[in-house]
CSV table of C-alpha atoms and ligand atoms in Angstrom, one decimal:
chain,number,residue,atom,x,y,z
M,134,MET,CA,140.6,96.5,123.6
M,135,ILE,CA,138.7,99.3,122.1
M,136,ALA,CA,142.1,101.1,121.8
M,137,VAL,CA,143.4,98.3,119.6
M,138,TYR,CA,140.5,98.9,117.3
M,139,TYR,CA,141.0,102.6,117.0
M,140,VAL,CA,144.8,102.2,116.5
M,141,THR,CA,144.1,99.7,113.8
M,142,LEU,CA,141.6,102.0,112.3
M,143,PHE,CA,144.1,104.9,112.4
M,144,LEU,CA,147.0,102.9,110.9
M,145,PHE,CA,145.0,100.8,108.4
M,146,PRO,CA,141.7,102.5,107.7
M,147,GLY,CA,141.3,100.6,104.5
M,148,ILE,CA,141.6,97.2,106.2
M,149,VAL,CA,139.0,97.8,108.8
M,150,PHE,CA,136.5,99.2,106.4
M,151,CYS,CA,136.9,101.2,103.3
M,152,GLY,CA,134.9,104.1,102.2
M,153,LEU,CA,132.9,105.1,105.2
M,154,SER,CA,130.8,108.2,104.6
M,155,ASN,CA,132.2,111.5,105.8
M,156,TYR,CA,128.7,113.0,106.1
M,157,SER,CA,127.3,113.9,109.5
M,158,PHE,CA,123.9,112.8,110.9
M,159,PRO,CA,121.4,115.7,110.8
M,160,ASP,CA,120.9,117.5,114.1
M,161,ASP,CA,117.4,116.1,114.7
M,162,PHE,CA,118.4,112.5,113.8
M,163,GLN,CA,117.5,110.2,116.6
M,164,PHE,CA,119.6,107.3,117.8
M,165,GLY,CA,118.1,104.4,119.8
M,166,VAL,CA,118.6,100.9,120.9
M,167,ALA,CA,116.0,98.1,121.2
M,168,THR,CA,114.8,95.0,123.0
M,169,ALA,CA,111.5,93.1,123.2
M,170,SER,CA,109.6,91.8,126.2
M,171,TYR,CA,109.8,88.0,125.7
M,172,GLN,CA,113.4,88.2,124.7
M,173,VAL,CA,114.6,90.0,127.8
M,174,GLU,CA,112.1,90.1,130.7
M,175,GLY,CA,111.9,86.6,132.2
M,176,GLY,CA,109.6,86.7,135.2
M,177,TRP,CA,107.3,84.6,133.2
M,178,ASN,CA,104.8,83.8,135.9
M,179,GLU,CA,105.4,86.7,138.3
M,180,GLY,CA,102.8,89.3,139.2
M,181,GLY,CA,100.0,87.2,137.7
M,182,ARG,CA,101.5,87.0,134.2
M,183,THR,CA,100.0,84.3,132.0
M,184,GLU,CA,101.7,82.3,129.2
M,185,SER,CA,102.2,83.8,125.8
M,186,ILE,CA,102.4,81.5,122.8
M,187,TRP,CA,106.2,81.3,123.2
M,188,ASP,CA,105.9,80.3,126.9
M,189,TYR,CA,103.3,77.7,126.1
M,190,GLU,CA,105.0,76.1,123.1
M,191,LEU,CA,108.5,76.0,124.7
M,192,HIS,CA,107.1,74.7,128.0
M,193,LYS,CA,105.4,71.9,126.0
M,194,ASN,CA,108.4,71.1,123.8
M,195,PRO,CA,111.8,72.2,124.9
M,196,ASN,CA,113.4,70.7,121.7
M,197,ILE,CA,112.1,73.6,119.7
M,198,THR,CA,115.1,75.8,120.6
M,199,ASP,CA,118.7,74.9,119.7
M,200,ASP,CA,119.8,74.9,123.4
M,201,ARG,CA,116.5,73.6,124.8
M,202,SER,CA,116.0,77.0,126.5
M,203,ASN,CA,113.1,79.3,126.9
M,204,GLY,CA,112.4,82.8,128.1
M,205,ASP,CA,111.4,81.9,131.7
M,206,ILE,CA,114.3,84.0,133.0
M,207,ALA,CA,116.0,85.4,129.8
M,208,CYS,CA,118.0,88.5,130.8
M,209,ASP,CA,116.0,88.8,134.0
M,210,SER,CA,115.1,92.3,133.0
M,211,TYR,CA,111.9,91.9,135.0
M,212,HIS,CA,114.3,92.4,138.0
M,213,LYS,CA,117.3,94.1,136.4
M,214,TRP,CA,115.4,96.8,134.5
M,215,LYS,CA,117.2,99.6,136.3
M,216,GLU,CA,120.6,98.2,135.3
M,217,ASP,CA,119.4,98.0,131.7
M,218,ILE,CA,118.3,101.6,131.8
M,219,GLN,CA,121.7,102.6,133.1
M,220,LEU,CA,123.3,100.8,130.1
M,221,VAL,CA,120.9,102.6,127.8
M,222,GLN,CA,121.8,105.9,129.4
M,223,ASN,CA,125.5,105.4,129.2
M,224,LEU,CA,125.2,104.6,125.5
M,225,GLY,CA,123.9,108.1,125.1
M,226,VAL,CA,121.0,107.2,122.9
M,227,ASP,CA,118.0,109.5,122.4
M,228,PHE,CA,115.4,106.7,122.8
M,229,TYR,CA,114.9,103.2,124.1
M,230,ARG,CA,112.6,100.9,122.1
M,231,PHE,CA,111.0,98.1,124.1
M,232,SER,CA,107.8,96.2,124.0
M,233,ILE,CA,105.1,95.4,126.5
M,234,SER,CA,104.1,91.9,127.3
M,235,TRP,CA,100.3,91.7,126.8
M,236,SER,CA,99.9,88.8,129.1
M,237,ARG,CA,101.8,90.6,131.9
M,238,LEU,CA,99.6,93.6,131.7
M,239,LEU,CA,96.3,91.8,131.0
M,240,PRO,CA,96.6,88.2,132.2
M,241,SER,CA,93.3,87.2,130.7
M,242,ALA,CA,94.1,89.2,127.6
M,243,SER,CA,90.6,89.6,126.1
M,244,LYS,CA,88.5,92.7,125.7
M,245,GLY,CA,87.3,94.0,129.0
M,246,SER,CA,89.6,91.8,131.2
M,247,GLU,CA,91.3,93.0,134.4
M,248,LEU,CA,94.7,94.6,134.7
M,249,SER,CA,97.5,93.1,136.7
M,250,LYS,CA,98.6,95.7,139.2
M,251,ASP,CA,102.2,94.4,139.1
M,252,GLY,CA,102.2,94.5,135.4
M,253,VAL,CA,101.0,98.1,135.3
M,254,MET,CA,103.6,99.0,137.9
M,255,TYR,CA,106.5,97.3,136.1
M,256,TYR,CA,106.1,99.4,133.0
M,257,ASN,CA,105.4,102.5,135.0
M,258,LYS,CA,108.7,102.2,136.7
M,259,ILE,CA,110.5,101.7,133.4
M,260,ILE,CA,108.8,104.7,131.7
M,261,ASP,CA,109.4,107.0,134.7
M,262,GLU,CA,113.0,106.0,135.0
M,263,LEU,CA,113.6,106.5,131.3
M,264,ILE,CA,112.0,110.0,131.4
M,265,ALA,CA,113.9,110.9,134.5
M,266,ARG,CA,117.1,110.1,132.6
M,267,LYS,CA,116.0,112.0,129.5
M,268,ILE,CA,115.6,108.9,127.4
M,269,VAL,CA,112.5,108.9,125.2
M,270,PRO,CA,110.4,105.7,125.5
M,271,TYR,CA,109.4,104.1,122.2
M,272,ILE,CA,106.9,101.4,122.9
M,273,THR,CA,106.2,98.4,120.7
M,274,ILE,CA,102.7,97.3,121.6
M,275,PHE,CA,103.0,93.9,120.1
M,276,HIS,CA,106.3,92.0,119.5
M,277,TRP,CA,105.3,88.4,118.7
M,278,ASP,CA,104.1,87.3,122.2
M,279,THR,CA,100.3,86.7,121.6
M,280,PRO,CA,98.7,85.6,124.9
M,281,GLN,CA,98.1,81.9,124.7
M,282,SER,CA,94.5,82.2,125.8
M,283,LEU,CA,93.8,84.2,122.6
M,284,GLU,CA,95.8,81.6,120.6
M,285,PHE,CA,93.4,78.9,121.9
M,286,ASN,CA,90.7,80.8,120.0
M,287,GLY,CA,92.7,81.0,116.8
M,288,GLY,CA,95.0,83.9,117.6
M,289,TRP,CA,95.5,86.2,114.6
M,290,LEU,CA,93.3,83.9,112.4
M,291,ASN,CA,90.2,84.8,114.4
M,292,GLU,CA,88.9,88.2,113.7
M,293,THR,CA,87.7,88.6,117.3
M,294,ILE,CA,91.4,89.3,118.2
M,295,ILE,CA,91.0,92.7,116.6
M,296,GLU,CA,88.7,93.9,119.4
M,297,ASP,CA,91.0,92.3,122.0
M,298,TYR,CA,94.0,94.1,120.5
M,299,ILE,CA,92.2,97.4,120.4
M,300,TYR,CA,91.2,97.1,124.1
M,301,TYR,CA,94.8,96.2,125.0
M,302,ALA,CA,96.3,99.2,123.0
M,303,ARG,CA,93.7,101.6,124.4
M,304,THR,CA,94.6,100.4,127.9
M,305,LEU,CA,98.2,101.4,127.1
M,306,PHE,CA,97.3,104.8,125.9
M,307,ASP,CA,95.1,105.3,129.0
M,308,LEU,CA,97.8,104.1,131.4
M,309,TYR,CA,101.0,105.5,129.9
M,310,GLY,CA,100.0,107.9,127.1
M,311,ASP,CA,100.5,111.0,129.4
M,312,ARG,CA,104.2,110.2,129.2
M,313,VAL,CA,104.7,107.9,126.2
M,314,LYS,CA,104.6,109.8,122.9
M,315,HIS,CA,105.9,107.2,120.5
M,316,TRP,CA,103.9,104.0,119.8
M,317,ILE,CA,104.6,101.1,117.4
M,318,THR,CA,101.5,99.0,116.9
M,319,PHE,CA,103.2,95.8,115.6
M,320,ASN,CA,106.7,94.5,115.2
M,321,GLU,CA,107.2,92.7,111.9
M,322,PRO,CA,103.8,91.4,110.9
M,323,HIS,CA,105.7,89.5,108.2
M,324,GLN,CA,107.5,87.3,110.6
M,325,THR,CA,104.5,86.7,112.8
M,326,CYS,CA,102.2,85.8,110.0
M,327,GLU,CA,104.6,83.9,107.7
M,328,GLN,CA,106.7,82.1,110.2
M,329,GLY,CA,104.0,81.8,112.9
M,330,TYR,CA,101.2,80.5,110.7
M,331,SER,CA,102.6,79.5,107.4
M,332,THR,CA,106.1,77.9,107.5
M,333,GLY,CA,105.7,77.0,111.1
M,334,GLU,CA,109.1,78.2,112.2
M,335,LYS,CA,108.0,80.5,115.0
M,336,ALA,CA,105.2,80.3,117.6
M,337,PRO,CA,102.5,79.3,117.3
M,338,PHE,CA,104.2,76.9,114.8
M,339,LYS,CA,101.1,76.5,112.6
M,340,LYS,CA,101.6,75.4,109.0
M,341,MET,CA,98.8,76.6,106.7
M,342,GLN,CA,100.7,78.0,103.8
M,343,GLY,CA,99.2,80.5,101.4
M,344,THR,CA,96.1,81.0,103.4
M,345,ALA,CA,96.7,81.6,107.2
M,346,ASP,CA,99.6,83.9,106.5
M,347,TYR,CA,97.3,86.2,104.4
M,348,LEU,CA,94.4,86.0,106.9
M,349,CYS,CA,96.8,86.8,109.8
M,350,TYR,CA,98.1,90.0,108.3
M,351,HIS,CA,94.6,91.0,107.1
M,352,HIS,CA,93.5,91.0,110.8
M,353,MET,CA,96.7,92.8,111.8
M,354,ALA,CA,96.4,95.5,109.2
M,355,ILE,CA,92.8,96.2,110.3
M,356,SER,CA,93.8,96.2,113.9
M,357,HIS,CA,96.6,98.6,113.1
M,358,GLY,CA,94.4,101.0,111.0
M,359,ARG,CA,91.7,101.0,113.6
M,360,ILE,CA,93.9,101.7,116.6
M,361,TYR,CA,95.7,104.4,114.5
M,362,ARG,CA,92.3,106.1,113.9
M,363,ILE,CA,91.3,105.7,117.6
M,364,TYR,CA,94.5,107.3,118.7
M,365,GLU,CA,94.0,110.1,116.2
M,366,THR,CA,90.6,111.0,117.4
M,367,ASP,CA,90.6,110.0,121.1
M,368,TYR,CA,94.1,110.5,122.3
M,369,LYS,CA,96.3,112.6,119.9
M,370,PRO,CA,94.5,115.9,120.6
M,371,THR,CA,95.5,115.7,124.3
M,372,GLN,CA,98.5,113.3,124.4
M,373,LYS,CA,100.1,114.7,121.2
M,374,GLY,CA,102.0,111.5,120.4
M,375,GLN,CA,102.9,109.7,117.3
M,376,ILE,CA,102.0,106.2,116.2
M,377,GLY,CA,103.5,104.0,113.5
M,378,ILE,CA,104.1,100.4,112.6
M,379,THR,CA,107.4,98.4,112.1
M,380,ILE,CA,107.6,96.5,108.9
M,381,ASP,CA,110.7,94.4,108.2
M,382,SER,CA,112.2,94.0,104.8
M,383,VAL,CA,115.0,92.1,103.3
M,384,PHE,CA,116.1,94.0,100.2
M,385,GLY,CA,115.5,92.0,96.9
M,386,ALA,CA,117.9,93.0,94.2
M,387,PRO,CA,117.9,91.4,90.7
M,388,LYS,CA,120.3,88.5,90.3
M,389,THR,CA,121.5,89.8,87.0
M,390,ASN,CA,120.8,92.8,84.8
M,391,SER,CA,118.2,90.8,82.7
M,392,ASP,CA,114.7,92.1,82.4
M,393,SER,CA,113.4,88.9,83.9
M,394,ASP,CA,115.5,89.2,87.0
M,395,LYS,CA,114.6,92.8,87.4
M,396,GLN,CA,110.9,91.9,87.3
M,397,ALA,CA,111.5,89.0,89.7
M,398,ALA,CA,113.1,91.5,92.2
M,399,ALA,CA,110.2,93.9,91.7
M,400,ASP,CA,107.8,91.0,92.5
M,401,TYR,CA,109.9,90.0,95.5
M,402,MET,CA,109.5,93.5,96.9
M,403,ASP,CA,105.8,93.6,96.2
M,404,PHE,CA,105.1,90.2,97.8
M,405,GLN,CA,107.5,90.6,100.7
M,406,TYR,CA,107.4,94.3,101.6
M,407,GLY,CA,104.5,95.6,99.7
M,408,TRP,CA,102.1,93.0,101.2
M,409,PHE,CA,102.6,94.8,104.5
M,410,ALA,CA,103.5,98.3,103.5
M,411,HIS,CA,101.2,99.0,100.6
M,412,PRO,CA,97.9,98.9,102.5
M,413,ILE,CA,99.3,101.5,105.0
M,414,LEU,CA,101.2,103.7,102.6
M,415,SER,CA,99.0,103.5,99.4
M,416,GLY,CA,95.8,101.7,100.2
M,417,ASN,CA,95.2,98.0,99.6
M,418,TYR,CA,97.6,95.2,98.7
M,419,PRO,CA,99.9,95.6,95.7
M,420,ALA,CA,97.9,95.2,92.5
M,421,LYS,CA,100.3,92.5,91.3
M,422,MET,CA,99.7,90.5,94.4
M,423,ILE,CA,95.9,90.8,94.2
M,424,ALA,CA,95.9,89.7,90.6
M,425,LYS,CA,98.4,86.9,90.9
M,426,ILE,CA,96.9,85.3,93.9
M,427,ALA,CA,93.4,85.5,92.5
M,428,ASP,CA,94.6,83.9,89.3
M,429,LEU,CA,96.5,81.1,91.1
M,430,SER,CA,93.6,80.5,93.5
M,431,LYS,CA,91.3,80.0,90.5
M,432,GLN,CA,93.7,77.5,88.9
M,433,GLN,CA,93.8,75.7,92.2
M,434,GLY,CA,90.1,75.2,91.9
M,435,LEU,CA,89.1,77.7,94.7
M,436,ALA,CA,85.9,79.7,94.5
M,437,LYS,CA,87.7,82.8,95.7
M,438,SER,CA,91.1,84.3,96.2
M,439,ARG,CA,93.2,83.1,99.1
M,440,LEU,CA,94.2,86.8,99.7
M,441,PRO,CA,91.3,88.3,101.7
M,442,GLU,CA,89.7,91.5,100.4
M,443,PHE,CA,89.5,94.8,102.3
M,444,THR,CA,86.2,96.7,102.1
M,445,GLN,CA,86.4,100.2,100.6
M,446,GLU,CA,86.0,101.7,104.1
M,447,GLU,CA,88.9,99.5,105.4
M,448,ILE,CA,91.1,100.6,102.5
M,449,LYS,CA,90.4,104.2,103.4
M,450,MET,CA,90.9,103.7,107.1
M,451,ILE,CA,94.2,101.9,106.7
M,452,ASN,CA,95.6,104.1,104.0
M,453,GLY,CA,97.9,106.7,105.6
M,454,SER,CA,97.6,105.3,109.1
M,455,PHE,CA,101.2,106.2,110.2
M,456,ASP,CA,103.0,109.2,111.6
M,457,PHE,CA,106.4,107.5,111.0
M,458,LEU,CA,107.2,104.2,109.3
M,459,GLY,CA,109.3,101.8,111.3
M,460,LEU,CA,111.7,99.7,109.2
M,461,ASN,CA,113.6,96.7,110.4
M,462,HIS,CA,116.4,95.7,108.0
M,463,TYR,CA,119.2,93.2,108.3
M,464,THR,CA,120.1,91.7,104.9
M,465,THR,CA,119.7,91.5,101.1
M,466,ILE,CA,119.0,88.7,98.6
M,467,LEU,CA,119.3,88.4,94.8
M,468,SER,CA,116.1,87.4,93.0
M,469,SER,CA,115.3,85.4,90.0
M,470,TYR,CA,112.1,83.6,88.9
M,471,GLY,CA,111.8,79.9,89.7
M,472,GLY,CA,111.8,77.6,92.7
M,473,ASN,CA,109.8,74.6,93.8
M,474,TYR,CA,107.4,75.4,96.5
M,475,PRO,CA,104.4,73.8,98.2
M,476,VAL,CA,101.1,74.6,96.4
M,477,PRO,CA,99.6,76.7,97.7
M,478,SER,CA,102.1,78.8,99.5
M,479,HIS,CA,103.1,82.4,99.7
M,480,ARG,CA,106.5,81.5,98.2
M,481,ASN,CA,104.8,79.8,95.3
M,482,ASP,CA,102.5,82.8,94.8
M,483,MET,CA,105.6,85.1,94.7
M,484,GLY,CA,107.4,82.7,92.3
M,485,THR,CA,110.9,83.8,92.9
M,486,VAL,CA,114.1,82.2,94.3
M,487,ASP,CA,116.7,83.8,96.5
M,488,PHE,CA,120.4,83.8,95.8
M,489,ARG,CA,123.4,85.3,97.7
M,490,ASP,CA,126.6,86.5,96.3
M,491,PRO,CA,129.5,84.3,97.4
M,492,SER,CA,131.5,87.4,98.3
M,493,TRP,CA,129.0,88.5,100.9
M,494,LYS,CA,130.1,88.1,104.6
M,495,PRO,CA,127.9,85.6,106.4
M,496,SER,CA,126.9,86.1,110.1
M,497,ALA,CA,126.3,83.3,112.5
M,498,ALA,CA,122.6,83.3,111.6
M,499,ASP,CA,121.7,81.4,108.5
M,500,TRP,CA,119.6,84.2,107.1
M,501,LEU,CA,121.9,87.2,107.7
M,502,TRP,CA,124.7,88.3,105.3
M,503,GLU,CA,126.3,91.7,105.5
M,504,VAL,CA,125.2,93.7,102.4
M,505,PRO,CA,125.3,97.4,103.4
M,506,TRP,CA,124.3,98.8,100.0
M,507,GLY,CA,121.0,96.9,100.3
M,508,LEU,CA,119.9,99.2,103.1
M,509,ARG,CA,120.5,102.3,101.0
M,510,GLN,CA,118.7,100.8,98.1
M,511,LEU,CA,115.8,99.8,100.3
M,512,LEU,CA,115.5,103.3,101.7
M,513,VAL,CA,115.5,104.6,98.1
M,514,TYR,CA,112.9,102.0,97.2
M,515,VAL,CA,110.6,103.2,100.0
M,516,LYS,CA,111.2,106.8,99.1
M,517,ASP,CA,110.4,106.2,95.4
M,518,HIS,CA,107.5,103.9,95.8
M,519,TYR,CA,105.8,105.5,98.8
M,520,ASN,CA,106.3,109.2,98.5
M,521,ASN,CA,109.2,109.6,100.8
M,522,PRO,CA,107.6,108.9,104.2
M,523,PRO,CA,109.5,109.6,107.4
M,524,VAL,CA,111.4,106.3,108.1
M,525,LEU,CA,112.6,105.3,111.5
M,526,ILE,CA,115.0,102.3,111.3
M,527,THR,CA,113.6,100.4,114.3
M,528,GLU,CA,116.1,97.5,114.0
M,529,ASN,CA,119.4,96.7,112.4
M,530,GLY,CA,122.1,94.4,113.8
M,531,TRP,CA,124.6,91.6,113.5
M,532,ALA,CA,124.6,88.0,114.8
M,533,ASN,CA,127.6,86.1,116.2
M,534,ARG,CA,128.2,83.4,118.7
M,535,GLY,CA,130.1,83.2,122.0
M,536,LYS,CA,131.2,85.8,124.4
M,537,TYR,CA,133.3,87.7,121.9
M,538,LEU,CA,133.8,91.1,123.6
M,539,GLN,CA,136.0,92.4,120.8
M,540,ASP,CA,133.2,92.2,118.2
M,541,LEU,CA,135.0,93.7,115.2
M,542,ASP,CA,132.4,92.0,112.9
M,543,ARG,CA,129.5,93.9,114.6
M,544,ILE,CA,131.5,97.1,114.6
M,545,ASP,CA,132.1,96.7,110.9
M,546,TYR,CA,128.4,95.9,110.2
M,547,ILE,CA,127.1,99.0,112.2
M,548,ASN,CA,129.6,101.3,110.6
M,549,SER,CA,129.0,100.1,107.0
M,550,TYR,CA,125.2,100.1,107.4
M,551,LEU,CA,125.2,103.6,109.0
M,552,SER,CA,127.5,104.8,106.2
M,553,GLU,CA,124.8,103.8,103.7
M,554,VAL,CA,122.1,105.5,105.8
M,555,LEU,CA,124.2,108.7,105.5
M,556,LYS,CA,124.4,108.4,101.8
M,557,ALA,CA,120.6,107.8,101.5
M,558,ILE,CA,120.0,110.9,103.5
M,559,HIS,CA,122.5,113.3,101.9
M,560,GLU,CA,122.7,111.9,98.3
M,561,ASP,CA,119.3,110.4,97.7
M,562,GLY,CA,117.1,112.7,99.8
M,563,CYS,CA,115.6,109.9,101.9
M,564,LYS,CA,113.7,111.1,104.9
M,565,VAL,CA,115.4,108.8,107.5
M,566,ILE,CA,114.6,110.2,111.0
M,567,GLY,CA,116.5,107.8,113.2
M,568,TYR,CA,118.3,104.5,113.7
M,569,THR,CA,117.9,101.8,116.3
M,570,ALA,CA,120.5,99.2,117.0
M,571,TRP,CA,119.3,95.6,117.7
M,572,SER,CA,120.0,94.9,120.4
M,573,LEU,CA,121.0,96.4,123.7
M,574,LEU,CA,121.6,92.9,125.2
M,575,ASP,CA,122.3,89.4,124.1
M,576,ASN,CA,118.9,87.9,124.6
M,577,PHE,CA,116.5,85.0,123.8
M,578,GLU,CA,116.9,84.8,120.1
M,579,TRP,CA,113.7,82.8,119.4
M,580,THR,CA,114.4,79.3,118.1
M,581,TYR,CA,118.1,79.8,118.3
M,582,GLY,CA,117.7,80.2,122.1
M,583,TYR,CA,120.7,81.9,123.7
M,584,THR,CA,123.2,80.6,121.1
M,585,MET,CA,122.8,83.6,118.8
M,586,LYS,CA,124.2,86.9,120.0
M,587,PHE,CA,122.9,90.3,118.8
M,588,GLY,CA,123.9,92.3,121.9
M,589,LEU,CA,126.0,95.5,122.1
M,590,VAL,CA,126.2,94.1,125.6
M,591,TYR,CA,127.2,90.5,126.4
M,592,VAL,CA,125.0,88.7,129.0
M,593,ASP,CA,126.3,85.7,130.9
M,594,PHE,CA,123.4,83.4,130.9
M,595,ASP,CA,125.3,80.9,133.1
M,596,SER,CA,125.5,83.4,135.9
M,597,GLN,CA,122.5,83.7,138.2
M,598,ASN,CA,123.0,87.4,138.1
M,599,ARG,CA,122.9,87.5,134.3
M,600,THR,CA,126.0,89.7,134.4
M,601,ARG,CA,126.1,92.3,131.6
M,602,ILE,CA,129.4,93.4,130.0
M,603,PRO,CA,129.5,96.0,127.2
M,604,ARG,CA,131.2,94.8,124.1
M,605,ASP,CA,133.5,97.0,121.9
M,606,SER,CA,130.6,97.7,119.6
M,607,TYR,CA,128.8,99.4,122.5
M,608,ASP,CA,131.6,102.0,122.7
M,609,VAL,CA,131.8,102.4,119.0
M,610,TYR,CA,128.1,103.1,118.7
M,611,LYS,CA,128.4,105.4,121.7
M,612,ASN,CA,131.0,107.4,119.9
M,613,ILE,CA,129.0,107.6,116.7
M,614,ILE,CA,126.0,109.0,118.7
M,615,SER,CA,128.1,111.6,120.4
M,616,ASN,CA,130.0,112.7,117.3
M,617,LYS,CA,126.9,112.4,115.0
M,618,ARG,CA,129.3,110.9,112.4
M,619,LEU,CA,131.2,107.7,111.8
E,160,PNW,C1,113.8,90.5,114.1
E,160,PNW,N1,114.9,88.4,108.2
E,160,PNW,O1,113.4,89.4,113.4
E,160,PNW,C2,113.0,90.6,115.4
E,160,PNW,O2,112.2,91.8,115.5
E,160,PNW,C3,113.8,90.5,116.7
E,160,PNW,O3,112.9,90.0,117.7
E,160,PNW,C4,114.9,89.5,116.5
E,160,PNW,O4,115.6,89.2,117.6
E,160,PNW,C5,115.8,90.1,115.5
E,160,PNW,O5,115.2,90.5,114.3
E,160,PNW,C6,117.1,89.3,115.1
E,160,PNW,O6,116.6,88.1,114.6
E,160,PNW,C7,113.8,89.2,112.1
E,160,PNW,O7,114.9,87.2,107.8
E,160,PNW,C8,114.1,87.9,111.7
E,160,PNW,O8,115.2,89.3,107.4
E,160,PNW,C9,114.4,87.6,110.4
E,160,PNW,C10,114.5,88.6,109.5
E,160,PNW,C11,114.3,89.9,109.9
E,160,PNW,C12,113.9,90.2,111.2
């Protein structure tokens, strides 16, 4: 089937996609592919593993997911990890980004608690196998699966989690840092904090808008900064690795050319990306956010701002706490001022509404439209606002439904987004050091369950064996990697 694609491309290049960049990827550009523990592992109670917030919530209420599913078995990567690594190797990527399940490694989760031998061994096997096959492991320390025992204590709203997180991360450096040289402290604090504690769309499904979201990230930013500094002094001199964070961003473009829409888009970027990036790249939250939330909090009769304040020492500690900047990007919106939102809420603080151009191609997910130029503009935004940091695209991918092995839509998405990455590198001077496709496998796509497919590889969730079949996009991505061009 892949042949049909290339023949079509040869005969009618303009139909398949017009104007792909002719540039090549730089020699040191790194290609990767990603997964996350809860989305693929399964083995939810094996080897002493305890429940994460996702296990707990979905066991309690199966109706949360579209197909009443959960991650109990998922892709069964707990048992099929070797097959996964084979797929990673055949793809020809430089690195594999995966995450560790905190509650698999430290079943009681809190500071000072005991390691699970099976948990330690599971990740040892994966790391050793990757290295033996010359694939560099990139480990995400936290990808949304807070241990439930910590959530019972308030999770990311309770500052005691900072010490628990530091203990957990140190444990990882002690166990695996001799071989693992790339660490990502958090995956998308934005989604965890906003959807987990504010809009209540993701575990732990709490709805405390305009307060808990800010407090959650405040604790994550401090955890991130502290562990970065700990790694810097206690581990880097001997382990010589790199540590960064993954921040996701939708790109917000102005709805029209009006000054008001341009300002709305700037606010969107400050409140949606800057909230997370600014403390790490420039010190403290964006000035606009600090002023606006303080002002609204006052109008709302509160004695102090709903946005917590960093101390001067915290600002200094967090500022510059990255060796590379992870960026997850999928889509773009158009901004204008307005909207009716709950008071208080982050959305109301931001004060903007999202629009989409009717010409944009929708995916199967209700938040994802294909807007390739948005990635280039986002990369330029990061370069211009934050002094051109080294950016590693840690996720980018396309959603569809069904088996769909001839996934021309995903191929088009990957090609067109990578084309914009090439332009950002060669024409705009953005320091993009690598790209990661989300995802290696169809997997547990959070509240969509298994109905939403992001995989380069199809997984048959009806088969006990969780049979994996590479889609056409797998071969196309493989070719891009080996040719270093589109
Ligand atoms: C990411 N957005 O979430 C997560 O890191 C993955 O675990 C997930 O499977 C993947 O994207 C696909 O959903 C995002 O609204 C969810 O822009 C939403 C957005 C971005 C990332």
